[in-house]
């Protein structure tokens, strides 16, 4: 197929479709937050951390061991994920355990993996 096969060559505006879409269009702030959310997920180290936390809640030491990285590197990334509302933590004595924030994050992450696996 040539590239030109994917270019719309009409000048007709389908006003009903345009109006329906505009009625439902959120404000720009939502899209800014959505883009930021995906930008945070778009880092290989953070994606690996999310995979680990999708399996089990874990402390920084365990995540660092699984990923073969330093505790300080993992802590830095977990801070970014926590501030973004993607992970949360709970303290048990001197240990802090991290987990995915909620089922939305878990579902989105797993759906992304499922989509990639499906395209193989």
C-alpha positions as protocol buffer text, in pm:
chain_id: "A"
residue {
  index: 1
  type: UNK
  ca { x: 0 y: 0 z: 0 }
}
residue {
  index: 2
  type: UNK
  ca { x: 121 y: 347 z: -74 }
}
residue {
  index: 3
  type: UNK
  ca { x: 112 y: 628 z: 180 }
}
residue {
  index: 4
  type: UNK
  ca { x: -146 y: 814 z: -27 }
}
residue {
  index: 5
  type: UNK
  ca { x: -401 y: 539 z: 38 }
}
residue {
  index: 6
  type: UNK
  ca { x: -431 y: 665 z: 395 }
}
residue {
  index: 7
  type: UNK
  ca { x: -491 y: 1031 z: 311 }
}
residue {
  index: 8
  type: UNK
  ca { x: -849 y: 1155 z: 309 }
}
residue {
  index: 9
  type: UNK
  ca { x: -908 y: 1332 z: -20 }
}
residue {
  index: 10
  type: UNK
  ca { x: -1246 y: 1484 z: 52 }
}
residue {
  index: 11
  type: UNK
  ca { x: -1348 y: 1829 z: 171 }
}
residue {
  index: 12
  type: UNK
  ca { x: -1673 y: 1726 z: 335 }
}
residue {
  index: 13
  type: UNK
  ca { x: -1728 y: 1806 z: 702 }
}
residue {
  index: 14
  type: UNK
  ca { x: -1952 y: 1552 z: 873 }
}
residue {
  index: 15
  type: UNK
  ca { x: -2106 y: 1812 z: 1105 }
}
residue {
  index: 16
  type: UNK
  ca { x: -2309 y: 1569 z: 1317 }
}
residue {
  index: 17
  type: UNK
  ca { x: -1997 y: 1368 z: 1402 }
}
residue {
  index: 18
  type: UNK
  ca { x: -1797 y: 1685 z: 1469 }
}
residue {
  index: 19
  type: UNK
  ca { x: -2069 y: 1827 z: 1697 }
}
residue {
  index: 20
  type: UNK
  ca { x: -2107 y: 1500 z: 1894 }
}
residue {
  index: 21
  type: UNK
  ca { x: -1733 y: 1484 z: 1946 }
}
residue {
  index: 22
  type: UNK
  ca { x: -1706 y: 1847 z: 2052 }
}
residue {
  index: 23
  type: UNK
  ca { x: -1987 y: 1799 z: 2306 }
}
residue {
  index: 24
  type: UNK
  ca { x: -1786 y: 1525 z: 2479 }
}
residue {
  index: 25
  type: UNK
  ca { x: -1442 y: 1685 z: 2444 }
}
residue {
  index: 26
  type: UNK
  ca { x: -1284 y: 1743 z: 2790 }
}
residue {
  index: 27
  type: UNK
  ca { x: -1091 y: 2060 z: 2863 }
}
residue {
  index: 28
  type: UNK
  ca { x: -719 y: 2086 z: 2794 }
}
residue {
  index: 29
  type: UNK
  ca { x: -621 y: 2027 z: 3158 }
}
residue {
  index: 30
  type: UNK
  ca { x: -740 y: 1667 z: 3139 }
}
residue {
  index: 31
  type: UNK
  ca { x: -525 y: 1605 z: 2831 }
}
residue {
  index: 32
  type: UNK
  ca { x: -223 y: 1765 z: 2998 }
}
residue {
  index: 33
  type: UNK
  ca { x: -265 y: 1532 z: 3297 }
}
residue {
  index: 34
  type: UNK
  ca { x: -320 y: 1232 z: 3070 }
}
residue {
  index: 35
  type: UNK
  ca { x: -5 y: 1310 z: 2870 }
}
residue {
  index: 36
  type: UNK
  ca { x: 194 y: 1349 z: 3193 }
}
residue {
  index: 37
  type: UNK
  ca { x: 58 y: 1018 z: 3323 }
}
residue {
  index: 38
  type: UNK
  ca { x: 171 y: 833 z: 3011 }
}
residue {
  index: 39
  type: UNK
  ca { x: 504 y: 1017 z: 3009 }
}
residue {
  index: 40
  type: UNK
  ca { x: 574 y: 884 z: 3358 }
}
residue {
  index: 41
  type: UNK
  ca { x: 483 y: 531 z: 3246 }
}
residue {
  index: 42
  type: UNK
  ca { x: 705 y: 577 z: 2941 }
}
residue {
  index: 43
  type: UNK
  ca { x: 1032 y: 504 z: 3120 }
}
residue {
  index: 44
  type: UNK
  ca { x: 1184 y: 154 z: 3101 }
}
residue {
  index: 45
  type: UNK
  ca { x: 1300 y: 148 z: 3463 }
}
residue {
  index: 46
  type: UNK
  ca { x: 962 y: 264 z: 3591 }
}
residue {
  index: 47
  type: UNK
  ca { x: 788 y: 8 z: 3368 }
}
residue {
  index: 48
  type: UNK
  ca { x: 1007 y: -266 z: 3517 }
}
residue {
  index: 49
  type: UNK
  ca { x: 924 y: -145 z: 3868 }
}
residue {
  index: 50
  type: UNK
  ca { x: 553 y: -150 z: 3783 }
}
residue {
  index: 51
  type: UNK
  ca { x: 587 y: -505 z: 3652 }
}
residue {
  index: 52
  type: UNK
  ca { x: 750 y: -612 z: 3979 }
}
residue {
  index: 53
  type: UNK
  ca { x: 480 y: -439 z: 4183 }
}
residue {
  index: 54
  type: UNK
  ca { x: 210 y: -593 z: 3965 }
}
residue {
  index: 55
  type: UNK
  ca { x: 337 y: -931 z: 4088 }
}
residue {
  index: 56
  type: UNK
  ca { x: 372 y: -846 z: 4461 }
}
residue {
  index: 57
  type: UNK
  ca { x: 397 y: -555 z: 4697 }
}
residue {
  index: 58
  type: UNK
  ca { x: 767 y: -509 z: 4764 }
}
residue {
  index: 59
  type: UNK
  ca { x: 1015 y: -305 z: 4963 }
}
residue {
  index: 60
  type: UNK
  ca { x: 1288 y: -99 z: 4797 }
}
residue {
  index: 61
  type: UNK
  ca { x: 1553 y: -363 z: 4875 }
}
residue {
  index: 62
  type: UNK
  ca { x: 1350 y: -635 z: 4703 }
}
residue {
  index: 63
  type: UNK
  ca { x: 1280 y: -422 z: 4395 }
}
residue {
  index: 64
  type: UNK
  ca { x: 1649 y: -325 z: 4372 }
}
residue {
  index: 65
  type: UNK
  ca { x: 1743 y: -693 z: 4390 }
}
residue {
  index: 66
  type: UNK
  ca { x: 1490 y: -796 z: 4123 }
}
residue {
  index: 67
  type: UNK
  ca { x: 1601 y: -518 z: 3886 }
}
residue {
  index: 68
  type: UNK
  ca { x: 1973 y: -538 z: 3967 }
}
residue {
  index: 69
  type: UNK
  ca { x: 1986 y: -170 z: 4056 }
}
residue {
  index: 70
  type: UNK
  ca { x: 2085 y: 40 z: 4355 }
}
residue {
  index: 71
  type: UNK
  ca { x: 1836 y: 118 z: 4631 }
}
residue {
  index: 72
  type: UNK
  ca { x: 1885 y: 491 z: 4572 }
}
residue {
  index: 73
  type: UNK
  ca { x: 1797 y: 458 z: 4201 }
}
residue {
  index: 74
  type: UNK
  ca { x: 1485 y: 261 z: 4287 }
}
residue {
  index: 75
  type: UNK
  ca { x: 1388 y: 506 z: 4562 }
}
residue {
  index: 76
  type: UNK
  ca { x: 1418 y: 797 z: 4319 }
}
residue {
  index: 77
  type: UNK
  ca { x: 1190 y: 628 z: 4065 }
}
residue {
  index: 78
  type: UNK
  ca { x: 942 y: 521 z: 4333 }
}
residue {
  index: 79
  type: UNK
  ca { x: 923 y: 884 z: 4448 }
}
residue {
  index: 80
  type: UNK
  ca { x: 823 y: 991 z: 4098 }
}
residue {
  index: 81
  type: UNK
  ca { x: 566 y: 713 z: 4075 }
}
residue {
  index: 82
  type: UNK
  ca { x: 428 y: 791 z: 4422 }
}
residue {
  index: 83
  type: UNK
  ca { x: 395 y: 1166 z: 4357 }
}
residue {
  index: 84
  type: UNK
  ca { x: 210 y: 1083 z: 4036 }
}
residue {
  index: 85
  type: UNK
  ca { x: -40 y: 860 z: 4214 }
}
residue {
  index: 86
  type: UNK
  ca { x: 74 y: 545 z: 4033 }
}
residue {
  index: 87
  type: UNK
  ca { x: 212 y: 363 z: 4338 }
}
residue {
  index: 88
  type: UNK
  ca { x: 142 y: 392 z: 4708 }
}
residue {
  index: 89
  type: UNK
  ca { x: 320 y: 258 z: 5013 }
}
residue {
  index: 90
  type: UNK
  ca { x: 258 y: 131 z: 5361 }
}
residue {
  index: 91
  type: UNK
  ca { x: 499 y: 122 z: 5652 }
}
residue {
  index: 92
  type: UNK
  ca { x: 549 y: -187 z: 5866 }
}
residue {
  index: 93
  type: UNK
  ca { x: 801 y: -121 z: 6141 }
}
residue {
  index: 94
  type: UNK
  ca { x: 1115 y: 6 z: 5970 }
}
residue {
  index: 95
  type: UNK
  ca { x: 1015 y: -138 z: 5632 }
}
residue {
  index: 96
  type: UNK
  ca { x: 817 y: 44 z: 5364 }
}
residue {
  index: 97
  type: UNK
  ca { x: 626 y: -167 z: 5114 }
}
residue {
  index: 98
  type: UNK
  ca { x: 520 y: -35 z: 4774 }
}
residue {
  index: 99
  type: UNK
  ca { x: 225 y: -145 z: 4564 }
}
residue {
  index: 100
  type: UNK
  ca { x: 32 y: -23 z: 4260 }
}
residue {
  index: 101
  type: UNK
  ca { x: -203 y: 254 z: 4366 }
}
residue {
  index: 102
  type: UNK
  ca { x: -530 y: 94 z: 4258 }
}
residue {
  index: 103
  type: UNK
  ca { x: -703 y: -140 z: 4014 }
}
residue {
  index: 104
  type: UNK
  ca { x: -706 y: 130 z: 3743 }
}
residue {
  index: 105
  type: UNK
  ca { x: -326 y: 142 z: 3736 }
}
residue {
  index: 106
  type: UNK
  ca { x: -304 y: -238 z: 3755 }
}
residue {
  index: 107
  type: UNK
  ca { x: -556 y: -282 z: 3473 }
}
residue {
  index: 108
  type: UNK
  ca { x: -395 y: -20 z: 3252 }
}
residue {
  index: 109
  type: UNK
  ca { x: -48 y: -169 z: 3299 }
}
residue {
  index: 110
  type: UNK
  ca { x: -169 y: -524 z: 3235 }
}
residue {
  index: 111
  type: UNK
  ca { x: -372 y: -413 z: 2933 }
}
residue {
  index: 112
  type: UNK
  ca { x: -62 y: -248 z: 2787 }
}
residue {
  index: 113
  type: UNK
  ca { x: 134 y: -572 z: 2823 }
}
residue {
  index: 114
  type: UNK
  ca { x: -157 y: -770 z: 2678 }
}
residue {
  index: 115
  type: UNK
  ca { x: -173 y: -536 z: 2378 }
}
residue {
  index: 116
  type: UNK
  ca { x: 200 y: -573 z: 2311 }
}
residue {
  index: 117
  type: UNK
  ca { x: 185 y: -952 z: 2348 }
}
residue {
  index: 118
  type: UNK
  ca { x: -117 y: -964 z: 2116 }
}
residue {
  index: 119
  type: UNK
  ca { x: 76 y: -779 z: 1842 }
}
residue {
  index: 120
  type: UNK
  ca { x: 360 y: -1038 z: 1839 }
}
